[in-house]
Amino acid sequence: MTTDIPDILKRADRFLIVTHVNPDGDALGSMLGMHLALRDMGKKSWAMLKDSFPERYAFLPGRDSVCTSPESLNGRPDWIVSLDVASEGRISADVDLIRRTATLINIDHHPTNNGFGDINLIQTEATSTAELVFTVLRRAGYAPSPEVGKCLYTGLITDTGCFRFAGVNSDTLRLASDILASGFDSYDVTRHIYEEYPLRRMELERLLLERIRILLEGRLVMSTFYEDDFKRLGASVSESEDLVNRLRENSGVEVGVLLTQISDEVCRASLRSKGRVDVARIAATLGGGGHKNAAGLRSTLPLQALQAEIVRCVADALQ
Ligand SMILES: [Mn+2]
């Protein structure tokens, strides 16, 4: 069996495309970009997502063709393509049954990815999984439609903070240029992502700033959301997705941490750094993962205990 991914995309048929729980722009853009491209190539392709599709990315082409459960697939995939997923348990789809007969291709850029696929393409230098999707599609002889371009561009700009985050280099911009050449309006993408927030997001931002705690002599900034905030504002946790970046914007701050109490039992923490602190390592010690400058975790520790653990880890890392 060949393990050359472009060759498989070219020759094989019947693909199921999946991504990670709590999907972000790279997850959704990569999934839909791959899915629509395979359909353009005349393949049978399904995209499956158990999470509800975030409103912020509802403009993405192909969103209406996303299935939510294996029962709704009208056929059996031979291949599962997992995109932007760091570990198998984080796939947002019930793939266990399909996995028994299908081959799993794992395409990702998280350094914590353990290579859980039967075939793995893990490139940690890539700033987004969307770039890897674009590259394998191009090697398979596919030139992106404007719809596919839009999806992949979404992944690229959201994972790089519009080309702002660490790791952006000439390859990133070259790929962005090639993706834009597919012929869609780039402002149509950025406007939907950054200038169409519901007003309730501003309320979330107000709470975020009201509750900041400046710790470790200004090198760590934390804030907290509670389950009740989302209920009261009619917002979803995913709408607070990138507010954590606000916490590391000030001079002297090395790490920003946003804690979210999702339920009585589960807290989520998003960690961002902008220098020497490797937050992926901190997240990993608490059961999560991610990148050096952006990581996350879910924990069953009580909020106060989780917060204390994180402060201790950041203090250690700053030593
Ligand atoms: Mn990503």
PDB file of C-alpha atoms and ligand atoms in Angstrom:
ATOM      1  CA  MET A   1       0.000   0.000   0.000  1.00  0.00           C
ATOM      2  CA  THR A   2       1.286   3.441  -0.873  1.00  0.00           C
ATOM      3  CA  THR A   3       1.706   5.893   1.980  1.00  0.00           C
ATOM      4  CA  ASP A   4       2.091   8.877  -0.341  1.00  0.00           C
ATOM      5  CA  ILE A   5      -0.852  11.106   0.585  1.00  0.00           C
ATOM      6  CA  PRO A   6      -1.151  13.070  -2.695  1.00  0.00           C
ATOM      7  CA  ASP A   7      -1.062   9.758  -4.560  1.00  0.00           C
ATOM      8  CA  ILE A   8      -3.855   8.373  -2.362  1.00  0.00           C
ATOM      9  CA  LEU A   9      -5.970  11.488  -2.892  1.00  0.00           C
ATOM     10  CA  LYS A  10      -5.465  11.137  -6.621  1.00  0.00           C
ATOM     11  CA  ARG A  11      -6.163   7.408  -6.936  1.00  0.00           C
ATOM     12  CA  ALA A  12      -8.520   6.474  -4.124  1.00  0.00           C
ATOM     13  CA  ASP A  13     -12.189   7.245  -3.548  1.00  0.00           C
ATOM     14  CA  ARG A  14     -14.589   7.448  -0.557  1.00  0.00           C
ATOM     15  CA  PHE A  15     -13.050   9.783   2.005  1.00  0.00           C
ATOM     16  CA  LEU A  16     -14.383  10.842   5.381  1.00  0.00           C
ATOM     17  CA  ILE A  17     -12.951  14.163   6.552  1.00  0.00           C
ATOM     18  CA  VAL A  18     -12.877  14.942  10.275  1.00  0.00           C
ATOM     19  CA  THR A  19     -11.371  17.527  12.587  1.00  0.00           C
ATOM     20  CA  HIS A  20     -11.062  18.339  16.290  1.00  0.00           C
ATOM     21  CA  VAL A  21     -13.605  19.036  19.012  1.00  0.00           C
ATOM     22  CA  ASN A  22     -14.307  22.683  19.725  1.00  0.00           C
ATOM     23  CA  PRO A  23     -13.314  23.448  16.128  1.00  0.00           C
ATOM     24  CA  ASP A  24     -11.563  26.712  15.258  1.00  0.00           C
ATOM     25  CA  GLY A  25     -11.037  28.394  11.884  1.00  0.00           C
ATOM     26  CA  ASP A  26      -8.176  26.113  10.888  1.00  0.00           C
ATOM     27  CA  ALA A  27     -10.119  22.995  11.831  1.00  0.00           C
ATOM     28  CA  LEU A  28     -13.237  23.990   9.881  1.00  0.00           C
ATOM     29  CA  GLY A  29     -11.395  25.583   6.963  1.00  0.00           C
ATOM     30  CA  SER A  30      -9.116  22.566   6.528  1.00  0.00           C
ATOM     31  CA  MET A  31     -11.998  20.098   6.812  1.00  0.00           C
ATOM     32  CA  LEU A  32     -14.257  21.887   4.326  1.00  0.00           C
ATOM     33  CA  GLY A  33     -11.393  22.778   1.980  1.00  0.00           C
ATOM     34  CA  MET A  34     -10.329  19.130   1.732  1.00  0.00           C
ATOM     35  CA  HIS A  35     -13.923  17.925   1.468  1.00  0.00           C
ATOM     36  CA  LEU A  36     -14.909  20.303  -1.349  1.00  0.00           C
ATOM     37  CA  ALA A  37     -11.633  19.712  -3.199  1.00  0.00           C
ATOM     38  CA  LEU A  38     -12.160  15.933  -3.168  1.00  0.00           C
ATOM     39  CA  ARG A  39     -15.679  16.431  -4.501  1.00  0.00           C
ATOM     40  CA  ASP A  40     -14.251  18.669  -7.246  1.00  0.00           C
ATOM     41  CA  MET A  41     -11.869  15.821  -8.058  1.00  0.00           C
ATOM     42  CA  GLY A  42     -14.889  13.563  -8.599  1.00  0.00           C
ATOM     43  CA  LYS A  43     -14.465  11.611  -5.364  1.00  0.00           C
ATOM     44  CA  LYS A  44     -17.040  10.565  -2.844  1.00  0.00           C
ATOM     45  CA  SER A  45     -16.327  12.675   0.240  1.00  0.00           C
ATOM     46  CA  TRP A  46     -18.102  13.216   3.527  1.00  0.00           C
ATOM     47  CA  ALA A  47     -17.289  15.772   6.200  1.00  0.00           C
ATOM     48  CA  MET A  48     -18.410  14.841   9.703  1.00  0.00           C
ATOM     49  CA  LEU A  49     -18.546  16.992  12.827  1.00  0.00           C
ATOM     50  CA  LYS A  50     -20.194  16.120  16.138  1.00  0.00           C
ATOM     51  CA  ASP A  51     -19.815  19.633  17.585  1.00  0.00           C
ATOM     52  CA  SER A  52     -22.337  22.205  16.478  1.00  0.00           C
ATOM     53  CA  PHE A  53     -20.992  24.337  13.647  1.00  0.00           C
ATOM     54  CA  PRO A  54     -19.821  27.702  15.094  1.00  0.00           C
ATOM     55  CA  GLU A  55     -21.896  30.635  13.842  1.00  0.00           C
ATOM     56  CA  ARG A  56     -18.751  32.683  13.249  1.00  0.00           C
ATOM     57  CA  TYR A  57     -17.727  30.335  10.438  1.00  0.00           C
ATOM     58  CA  ALA A  58     -21.187  29.798   9.002  1.00  0.00           C
ATOM     59  CA  PHE A  59     -20.123  31.693   5.867  1.00  0.00           C
ATOM     60  CA  LEU A  60     -17.763  28.879   4.865  1.00  0.00           C
ATOM     61  CA  PRO A  61     -18.694  27.109   1.631  1.00  0.00           C
ATOM     62  CA  GLY A  62     -19.787  23.490   2.102  1.00  0.00           C
ATOM     63  CA  ARG A  63     -20.996  23.970   5.619  1.00  0.00           C
ATOM     64  CA  ASP A  64     -24.456  22.639   4.714  1.00  0.00           C
ATOM     65  CA  SER A  65     -23.009  19.338   3.567  1.00  0.00           C
ATOM     66  CA  VAL A  66     -21.494  18.478   6.973  1.00  0.00           C
ATOM     67  CA  CYS A  67     -22.888  15.282   8.545  1.00  0.00           C
ATOM     68  CA  THR A  68     -23.196  14.917  12.296  1.00  0.00           C
ATOM     69  CA  SER A  69     -23.265  11.138  12.790  1.00  0.00           C
ATOM     70  CA  PRO A  70     -22.120   7.953  11.005  1.00  0.00           C
ATOM     71  CA  GLU A  71     -25.772   6.955  10.511  1.00  0.00           C
ATOM     72  CA  SER A  72     -26.257   9.903   8.172  1.00  0.00           C
ATOM     73  CA  LEU A  73     -23.508   8.775   5.754  1.00  0.00           C
ATOM     74  CA  ASN A  74     -24.936   7.271   2.582  1.00  0.00           C
ATOM     75  CA  GLY A  75     -22.056   4.860   2.096  1.00  0.00           C
ATOM     76  CA  ARG A  76     -18.906   3.531   3.685  1.00  0.00           C
ATOM     77  CA  PRO A  77     -15.650   5.504   3.596  1.00  0.00           C
ATOM     78  CA  ASP A  78     -12.416   3.660   2.809  1.00  0.00           C
ATOM     79  CA  TRP A  79     -10.270   6.476   4.146  1.00  0.00           C
ATOM     80  CA  ILE A  80     -10.550   8.776   7.119  1.00  0.00           C
ATOM     81  CA  VAL A  81      -8.628  12.041   6.837  1.00  0.00           C
ATOM     82  CA  SER A  82      -8.087  13.643  10.238  1.00  0.00           C
ATOM     83  CA  LEU A  83      -7.128  17.320   9.992  1.00  0.00           C
ATOM     84  CA  ASP A  84      -5.643  19.549  12.712  1.00  0.00           C
ATOM     85  CA  VAL A  85      -6.278  16.919  15.422  1.00  0.00           C
ATOM     86  CA  ALA A  86      -3.450  16.437  17.941  1.00  0.00           C
ATOM     87  CA  SER A  87      -4.678  13.132  19.404  1.00  0.00           C
ATOM     88  CA  GLU A  88      -7.249  10.576  18.300  1.00  0.00           C
ATOM     89  CA  GLY A  89      -9.480  11.157  21.314  1.00  0.00           C
ATOM     90  CA  ARG A  90     -10.023  14.746  20.187  1.00  0.00           C
ATOM     91  CA  ILE A  91     -11.685  13.841  16.873  1.00  0.00           C
ATOM     92  CA  SER A  92     -15.136  15.439  16.791  1.00  0.00           C
ATOM     93  CA  ALA A  93     -16.869  12.417  15.211  1.00  0.00           C
ATOM     94  CA  ASP A  94     -17.830   8.832  16.047  1.00  0.00           C
ATOM     95  CA  VAL A  95     -15.288   7.096  13.856  1.00  0.00           C
ATOM     96  CA  ASP A  96     -14.651   3.925  15.908  1.00  0.00           C
ATOM     97  CA  LEU A  97     -16.774   1.650  13.724  1.00  0.00           C
ATOM     98  CA  ILE A  98     -15.574   3.155  10.423  1.00  0.00           C
ATOM     99  CA  ARG A  99     -11.988   2.998  11.684  1.00  0.00           C
ATOM    100  CA  ARG A 100     -12.134  -0.817  11.743  1.00  0.00           C
ATOM    101  CA  THR A 101     -12.237  -1.010   7.963  1.00  0.00           C
ATOM    102  CA  ALA A 102     -10.888   2.383   6.857  1.00  0.00           C
ATOM    103  CA  THR A 103      -7.305   3.651   6.749  1.00  0.00           C
ATOM    104  CA  LEU A 104      -6.649   6.742   8.845  1.00  0.00           C
ATOM    105  CA  ILE A 105      -4.600   9.601   7.403  1.00  0.00           C
ATOM    106  CA  ASN A 106      -3.456  12.093  10.028  1.00  0.00           C
ATOM    107  CA  ILE A 107      -2.486  15.565   8.758  1.00  0.00           C
ATOM    108  CA  ASP A 108      -1.551  18.072  11.437  1.00  0.00           C
ATOM    109  CA  HIS A 109       0.878  20.716  12.641  1.00  0.00           C
ATOM    110  CA  HIS A 110       0.642  20.308  16.435  1.00  0.00           C
ATOM    111  CA  PRO A 111       3.999  19.400  17.992  1.00  0.00           C
ATOM    112  CA  THR A 112       2.138  17.226  20.508  1.00  0.00           C
ATOM    113  CA  ASN A 113       0.667  15.033  17.739  1.00  0.00           C
ATOM    114  CA  ASN A 114       1.677  11.456  18.528  1.00  0.00           C
ATOM    115  CA  GLY A 115       1.238  10.092  15.002  1.00  0.00           C
ATOM    116  CA  PHE A 116      -1.976   8.159  15.711  1.00  0.00           C
ATOM    117  CA  GLY A 117      -2.779   7.657  12.028  1.00  0.00           C
ATOM    118  CA  ASP A 118      -1.959   4.698   9.824  1.00  0.00           C
ATOM    119  CA  ILE A 119      -0.338   7.317   7.605  1.00  0.00           C
ATOM    120  CA  ASN A 120       0.925  10.549   9.158  1.00  0.00           C
ATOM    121  CA  LEU A 121       1.889  13.948   7.824  1.00  0.00           C
ATOM    122  CA  ILE A 122       2.913  16.069  10.790  1.00  0.00           C
ATOM    123  CA  GLN A 123       4.723  19.271   9.989  1.00  0.00           C
ATOM    124  CA  THR A 124       5.193  21.424  13.034  1.00  0.00           C
ATOM    125  CA  GLU A 125       6.786  24.279  11.029  1.00  0.00           C
ATOM    126  CA  ALA A 126       3.503  24.818   9.198  1.00  0.00           C
ATOM    127  CA  THR A 127       1.582  27.702  10.767  1.00  0.00           C
ATOM    128  CA  SER A 128      -1.753  26.066   9.916  1.00  0.00           C
ATOM    129  CA  THR A 129      -3.081  22.673   8.851  1.00  0.00           C
ATOM    130  CA  ALA A 130      -4.784  24.477   5.954  1.00  0.00           C
ATOM    131  CA  GLU A 131      -1.351  25.064   4.402  1.00  0.00           C
ATOM    132  CA  LEU A 132      -0.619  21.327   4.559  1.00  0.00           C
ATOM    133  CA  VAL A 133      -3.992  20.585   2.980  1.00  0.00           C
ATOM    134  CA  PHE A 134      -3.241  23.044   0.186  1.00  0.00           C
ATOM    135  CA  THR A 135       0.184  21.484  -0.404  1.00  0.00           C
ATOM    136  CA  VAL A 136      -1.048  17.877  -0.589  1.00  0.00           C
ATOM    137  CA  LEU A 137      -3.932  18.886  -2.862  1.00  0.00           C
ATOM    138  CA  ARG A 138      -1.565  20.704  -5.170  1.00  0.00           C
ATOM    139  CA  ARG A 139       0.730  17.670  -5.271  1.00  0.00           C
ATOM    140  CA  ALA A 140      -2.335  15.597  -6.153  1.00  0.00           C
ATOM    141  CA  GLY A 141      -2.744  17.839  -9.210  1.00  0.00           C
ATOM    142  CA  TYR A 142      -5.672  19.835  -7.851  1.00  0.00           C
ATOM    143  CA  ALA A 143      -5.930  23.601  -8.379  1.00  0.00           C
ATOM    144  CA  PRO A 144      -8.290  25.116  -5.780  1.00  0.00           C
ATOM    145  CA  SER A 145     -11.673  26.553  -6.694  1.00  0.00           C
ATOM    146  CA  PRO A 146     -12.486  29.952  -5.111  1.00  0.00           C
ATOM    147  CA  GLU A 147     -14.644  28.065  -2.540  1.00  0.00           C
ATOM    148  CA  VAL A 148     -11.783  25.789  -1.520  1.00  0.00           C
ATOM    149  CA  GLY A 149      -9.457  28.806  -1.483  1.00  0.00           C
ATOM    150  CA  LYS A 150     -11.809  30.610   0.881  1.00  0.00           C
ATOM    151  CA  CYS A 151     -11.849  27.655   3.293  1.00  0.00           C
ATOM    152  CA  LEU A 152      -8.068  27.244   3.308  1.00  0.00           C
ATOM    153  CA  TYR A 153      -7.453  30.981   3.624  1.00  0.00           C
ATOM    154  CA  THR A 154      -9.719  30.980   6.683  1.00  0.00           C
ATOM    155  CA  GLY A 155      -7.534  28.310   8.298  1.00  0.00           C
ATOM    156  CA  LEU A 156      -4.381  30.193   7.442  1.00  0.00           C
ATOM    157  CA  ILE A 157      -5.395  33.601   8.740  1.00  0.00           C
ATOM    158  CA  THR A 158      -7.063  32.360  11.927  1.00  0.00           C
ATOM    159  CA  ASP A 159      -4.082  30.208  12.981  1.00  0.00           C
ATOM    160  CA  THR A 160      -1.611  33.015  12.260  1.00  0.00           C
ATOM    161  CA  GLY A 161      -3.755  35.808  13.760  1.00  0.00           C
ATOM    162  CA  CYS A 162      -3.771  37.441  10.312  1.00  0.00           C
ATOM    163  CA  PHE A 163      -0.043  36.761   9.784  1.00  0.00           C
ATOM    164  CA  ARG A 164       0.855  38.180  13.198  1.00  0.00           C
ATOM    165  CA  PHE A 165       1.851  35.156  15.304  1.00  0.00           C
ATOM    166  CA  ALA A 166       5.263  33.516  15.694  1.00  0.00           C
ATOM    167  CA  GLY A 167       6.210  31.150  12.899  1.00  0.00           C
ATOM    168  CA  VAL A 168       4.947  33.249   9.983  1.00  0.00           C
ATOM    169  CA  ASN A 169       7.635  33.248   7.303  1.00  0.00           C
ATOM    170  CA  SER A 170       8.083  33.560   3.562  1.00  0.00           C
ATOM    171  CA  ASP A 171       6.572  30.098   3.003  1.00  0.00           C
ATOM    172  CA  THR A 172       3.415  31.172   4.835  1.00  0.00           C
ATOM    173  CA  LEU A 173       3.018  34.249   2.660  1.00  0.00           C
ATOM    174  CA  ARG A 174       3.864  32.376  -0.531  1.00  0.00           C
ATOM    175  CA  LEU A 175       1.182  29.794   0.255  1.00  0.00           C
ATOM    176  CA  ALA A 176      -1.271  32.575   1.154  1.00  0.00           C
ATOM    177  CA  SER A 177      -0.543  34.175  -2.195  1.00  0.00           C
ATOM    178  CA  ASP A 178      -1.101  30.874  -4.034  1.00  0.00           C
ATOM    179  CA  ILE A 179      -4.363  30.308  -2.142  1.00  0.00           C
ATOM    180  CA  LEU A 180      -5.571  33.851  -2.919  1.00  0.00           C
ATOM    181  CA  ALA A 181      -4.825  33.252  -6.584  1.00  0.00           C
ATOM    182  CA  SER A 182      -7.794  30.858  -6.657  1.00  0.00           C
ATOM    183  CA  GLY A 183      -9.866  34.004  -7.042  1.00  0.00           C
ATOM    184  CA  PHE A 184     -12.039  34.890  -4.033  1.00  0.00           C
ATOM    185  CA  ASP A 185     -12.378  38.207  -2.238  1.00  0.00           C
ATOM    186  CA  SER A 186     -10.066  38.143   0.804  1.00  0.00           C
ATOM    187  CA  TYR A 187     -12.013  40.878   2.581  1.00  0.00           C
ATOM    188  CA  ASP A 188     -15.139  38.772   2.299  1.00  0.00           C
ATOM    189  CA  VAL A 189     -13.332  36.261   4.541  1.00  0.00           C
ATOM    190  CA  THR A 190     -11.723  38.657   7.040  1.00  0.00           C
ATOM    191  CA  ARG A 191     -14.893  40.737   7.359  1.00  0.00           C
ATOM    192  CA  HIS A 192     -16.941  37.651   8.269  1.00  0.00           C
ATOM    193  CA  ILE A 193     -14.371  36.511  10.828  1.00  0.00           C
ATOM    194  CA  TYR A 194     -13.345  39.810  12.448  1.00  0.00           C
ATOM    195  CA  GLU A 195     -16.061  42.369  11.759  1.00  0.00           C
ATOM    196  CA  GLU A 196     -19.323  40.522  12.201  1.00  0.00           C
ATOM    197  CA  TYR A 197     -19.189  39.622  15.878  1.00  0.00           C
ATOM    198  CA  PRO A 198     -22.540  39.521  17.614  1.00  0.00           C
ATOM    199  CA  LEU A 199     -22.855  42.342  20.152  1.00  0.00           C
ATOM    200  CA  ARG A 200     -22.884  39.813  22.980  1.00  0.00           C
ATOM    201  CA  ARG A 201     -19.218  39.191  22.263  1.00  0.00           C
ATOM    202  CA  MET A 202     -18.492  42.735  23.371  1.00  0.00           C
ATOM    203  CA  GLU A 203     -20.261  41.874  26.631  1.00  0.00           C
ATOM    204  CA  LEU A 204     -17.955  38.873  26.976  1.00  0.00           C
ATOM    205  CA  GLU A 205     -14.987  41.143  26.347  1.00  0.00           C
ATOM    206  CA  ARG A 206     -16.206  43.514  29.044  1.00  0.00           C
ATOM    207  CA  LEU A 207     -16.367  40.619  31.541  1.00  0.00           C
ATOM    208  CA  LEU A 208     -12.945  39.411  30.451  1.00  0.00           C
ATOM    209  CA  LEU A 209     -11.376  42.783  31.219  1.00  0.00           C
ATOM    210  CA  GLU A 210     -13.357  43.320  34.427  1.00  0.00           C
ATOM    211  CA  ARG A 211     -12.045  40.058  35.819  1.00  0.00           C
ATOM    212  CA  ILE A 212      -8.388  40.218  34.891  1.00  0.00           C
ATOM    213  CA  ARG A 213      -5.868  39.264  37.530  1.00  0.00           C
ATOM    214  CA  ILE A 214      -2.348  40.521  37.021  1.00  0.00           C
ATOM    215  CA  LEU A 215       0.063  38.046  38.609  1.00  0.00           C
ATOM    216  CA  LEU A 216       3.781  37.281  38.894  1.00  0.00           C
ATOM    217  CA  GLU A 217       4.759  40.946  38.702  1.00  0.00           C
ATOM    218  CA  GLY A 218       2.782  41.553  35.557  1.00  0.00           C
ATOM    219  CA  ARG A 219       4.177  38.611  33.639  1.00  0.00           C
ATOM    220  CA  LEU A 220       1.003  36.528  33.874  1.00  0.00           C
ATOM    221  CA  VAL A 221      -2.501  37.821  33.202  1.00  0.00           C
ATOM    222  CA  MET A 222      -5.507  35.613  33.862  1.00  0.00           C
ATOM    223  CA  SER A 223      -9.225  36.009  33.484  1.00  0.00           C
ATOM    224  CA  THR A 224     -12.244  33.760  33.919  1.00  0.00           C
ATOM    225  CA  PHE A 225     -15.572  32.990  32.315  1.00  0.00           C
ATOM    226  CA  TYR A 226     -18.294  31.023  34.083  1.00  0.00           C
ATOM    227  CA  GLU A 227     -20.957  28.765  32.631  1.00  0.00           C
ATOM    228  CA  ASP A 228     -23.544  31.289  33.724  1.00  0.00           C
ATOM    229  CA  ASP A 229     -21.996  34.110  31.618  1.00  0.00           C
ATOM    230  CA  PHE A 230     -22.720  32.189  28.446  1.00  0.00           C
ATOM    231  CA  LYS A 231     -26.230  31.282  29.554  1.00  0.00           C
ATOM    232  CA  ARG A 232     -27.035  34.856  30.507  1.00  0.00           C
ATOM    233  CA  LEU A 233     -25.673  36.361  27.286  1.00  0.00           C
ATOM    234  CA  GLY A 234     -26.987  33.581  25.060  1.00  0.00           C
ATOM    235  CA  ALA A 235     -23.423  33.042  23.880  1.00  0.00           C
ATOM    236  CA  SER A 236     -21.505  29.846  23.217  1.00  0.00           C
ATOM    237  CA  VAL A 237     -18.077  29.043  24.622  1.00  0.00           C
ATOM    238  CA  SER A 238     -16.698  29.033  21.082  1.00  0.00           C
ATOM    239  CA  GLU A 239     -17.556  32.721  20.755  1.00  0.00           C
ATOM    240  CA  SER A 240     -14.973  33.487  23.428  1.00  0.00           C
ATOM    241  CA  GLU A 241     -12.402  31.431  21.460  1.00  0.00           C
ATOM    242  CA  ASP A 242      -9.818  34.094  20.706  1.00  0.00           C
ATOM    243  CA  LEU A 243     -10.438  36.623  23.494  1.00  0.00           C
ATOM    244  CA  VAL A 244      -7.542  34.967  25.303  1.00  0.00           C
ATOM    245  CA  ASN A 245      -5.148  36.706  22.896  1.00  0.00           C
ATOM    246  CA  ARG A 246      -6.162  40.016  24.465  1.00  0.00           C
ATOM    247  CA  LEU A 247      -4.541  38.881  27.726  1.00  0.00           C
ATOM    248  CA  ARG A 248      -0.998  38.819  26.363  1.00  0.00           C
ATOM    249  CA  GLU A 249      -1.123  42.096  24.450  1.00  0.00           C
ATOM    250  CA  ASN A 250       0.487  44.273  27.103  1.00  0.00           C
ATOM    251  CA  SER A 251       4.127  45.042  27.600  1.00  0.00           C
ATOM    252  CA  GLY A 252       5.882  42.842  30.151  1.00  0.00           C
ATOM    253  CA  VAL A 253       3.200  40.148  29.958  1.00  0.00           C
ATOM    254  CA  GLU A 254       4.659  36.761  29.037  1.00  0.00           C
ATOM    255  CA  VAL A 255       1.610  34.540  29.441  1.00  0.00           C
ATOM    256  CA  GLY A 256      -2.142  35.076  29.176  1.00  0.00           C
ATOM    257  CA  VAL A 257      -4.535  32.445  30.513  1.00  0.00           C
ATOM    258  CA  LEU A 258      -8.281  32.307  30.099  1.00  0.00           C
ATOM    259  CA  LEU A 259     -10.110  29.893  32.393  1.00  0.00           C
ATOM    260  CA  THR A 260     -13.608  28.848  31.457  1.00  0.00           C
ATOM    261  CA  GLN A 261     -15.902  26.899  33.734  1.00  0.00           C
ATOM    262  CA  ILE A 262     -17.843  24.888  31.168  1.00  0.00           C
ATOM    263  CA  SER A 263     -19.889  22.863  33.676  1.00  0.00           C
ATOM    264  CA  ASP A 264     -19.823  21.952  37.360  1.00  0.00           C
ATOM    265  CA  GLU A 265     -17.253  19.264  36.599  1.00  0.00           C
ATOM    266  CA  VAL A 266     -15.187  20.625  33.732  1.00  0.00           C
ATOM    267  CA  CYS A 267     -12.975  23.687  33.327  1.00  0.00           C
ATOM    268  CA  ARG A 268     -11.167  24.700  30.223  1.00  0.00           C
ATOM    269  CA  ALA A 269      -7.970  26.717  30.082  1.00  0.00           C
ATOM    270  CA  SER A 270      -6.541  28.506  27.041  1.00  0.00           C
ATOM    271  CA  LEU A 271      -2.918  29.550  27.348  1.00  0.00           C
ATOM    272  CA  ARG A 272      -0.997  32.040  25.200  1.00  0.00           C
ATOM    273  CA  SER A 273       2.606  33.098  25.489  1.00  0.00           C
ATOM    274  CA  LYS A 274       4.770  35.432  23.516  1.00  0.00           C
ATOM    275  CA  GLY A 275       8.306  34.547  24.351  1.00  0.00           C
ATOM    276  CA  ARG A 276      10.272  31.959  26.127  1.00  0.00           C
ATOM    277  CA  VAL A 277       7.457  30.187  27.984  1.00  0.00           C
ATOM    278  CA  ASP A 278       6.381  26.973  26.269  1.00  0.00           C
ATOM    279  CA  VAL A 279       2.677  26.780  27.114  1.00  0.00           C
ATOM    280  CA  ALA A 280       2.257  23.467  25.245  1.00  0.00           C
ATOM    281  CA  ARG A 281       4.489  21.914  27.883  1.00  0.00           C
ATOM    282  CA  ILE A 282       2.436  23.423  30.698  1.00  0.00           C
ATOM    283  CA  ALA A 283      -0.793  22.253  29.061  1.00  0.00           C
ATOM    284  CA  ALA A 284       0.665  18.765  28.594  1.00  0.00           C
ATOM    285  CA  THR A 285       1.442  18.391  32.309  1.00  0.00           C
ATOM    286  CA  LEU A 286      -2.253  19.062  32.956  1.00  0.00           C
ATOM    287  CA  GLY A 287      -3.578  16.737  30.252  1.00  0.00           C
ATOM    288  CA  GLY A 288      -3.790  19.141  27.297  1.00  0.00           C
ATOM    289  CA  GLY A 289      -1.609  20.119  24.390  1.00  0.00           C
ATOM    290  CA  GLY A 290      -0.978  22.585  21.601  1.00  0.00           C
ATOM    291  CA  HIS A 291       1.803  24.781  20.320  1.00  0.00           C
ATOM    292  CA  LYS A 292       4.632  26.591  22.109  1.00  0.00           C
ATOM    293  CA  ASN A 293       2.741  29.904  22.054  1.00  0.00           C
ATOM    294  CA  ALA A 294      -0.846  28.660  22.060  1.00  0.00           C
ATOM    295  CA  ALA A 295      -2.165  25.690  23.975  1.00  0.00           C
ATOM    296  CA  GLY A 296      -5.220  24.478  25.820  1.00  0.00           C
ATOM    297  CA  LEU A 297      -6.575  21.871  28.172  1.00  0.00           C
ATOM    298  CA  ARG A 298      -9.691  20.561  29.836  1.00  0.00           C
ATOM    299  CA  SER A 299      -9.596  19.589  33.474  1.00  0.00           C
ATOM    300  CA  THR A 300     -11.847  18.155  36.141  1.00  0.00           C
ATOM    301  CA  LEU A 301      -9.936  20.023  38.850  1.00  0.00           C
ATOM    302  CA  PRO A 302     -12.012  22.690  40.621  1.00  0.00           C
ATOM    303  CA  LEU A 303     -11.450  26.125  39.105  1.00  0.00           C
ATOM    304  CA  GLN A 304      -9.419  27.466  42.029  1.00  0.00           C
ATOM    305  CA  ALA A 305      -7.154  24.420  42.096  1.00  0.00           C
ATOM    306  CA  LEU A 306      -6.628  24.528  38.335  1.00  0.00           C
ATOM    307  CA  GLN A 307      -5.785  28.205  38.530  1.00  0.00           C
ATOM    308  CA  ALA A 308      -3.245  27.578  41.316  1.00  0.00           C
ATOM    309  CA  GLU A 309      -1.653  24.746  39.305  1.00  0.00           C
ATOM    310  CA  ILE A 310      -1.293  26.967  36.238  1.00  0.00           C
ATOM    311  CA  VAL A 311       0.185  29.871  38.223  1.00  0.00           C
ATOM    312  CA  ARG A 312       2.704  27.454  39.743  1.00  0.00           C
ATOM    313  CA  CYS A 313       3.650  26.011  36.317  1.00  0.00           C
ATOM    314  CA  VAL A 314       4.036  29.492  34.758  1.00  0.00           C
ATOM    315  CA  ALA A 315       6.138  30.668  37.731  1.00  0.00           C
ATOM    316  CA  ASP A 316       8.373  27.597  37.292  1.00  0.00           C
ATOM    317  CA  ALA A 317       8.690  28.206  33.570  1.00  0.00           C
ATOM    318  CA  LEU A 318       9.673  31.833  34.183  1.00  0.00           C
ATOM    319  CA  GLN A 319      12.468  30.830  36.597  1.00  0.00           C
TER     320      GLN A 319
HETATM  321 MN    MN B   1      -4.339  24.498  13.433  1.00  0.00          MN
END
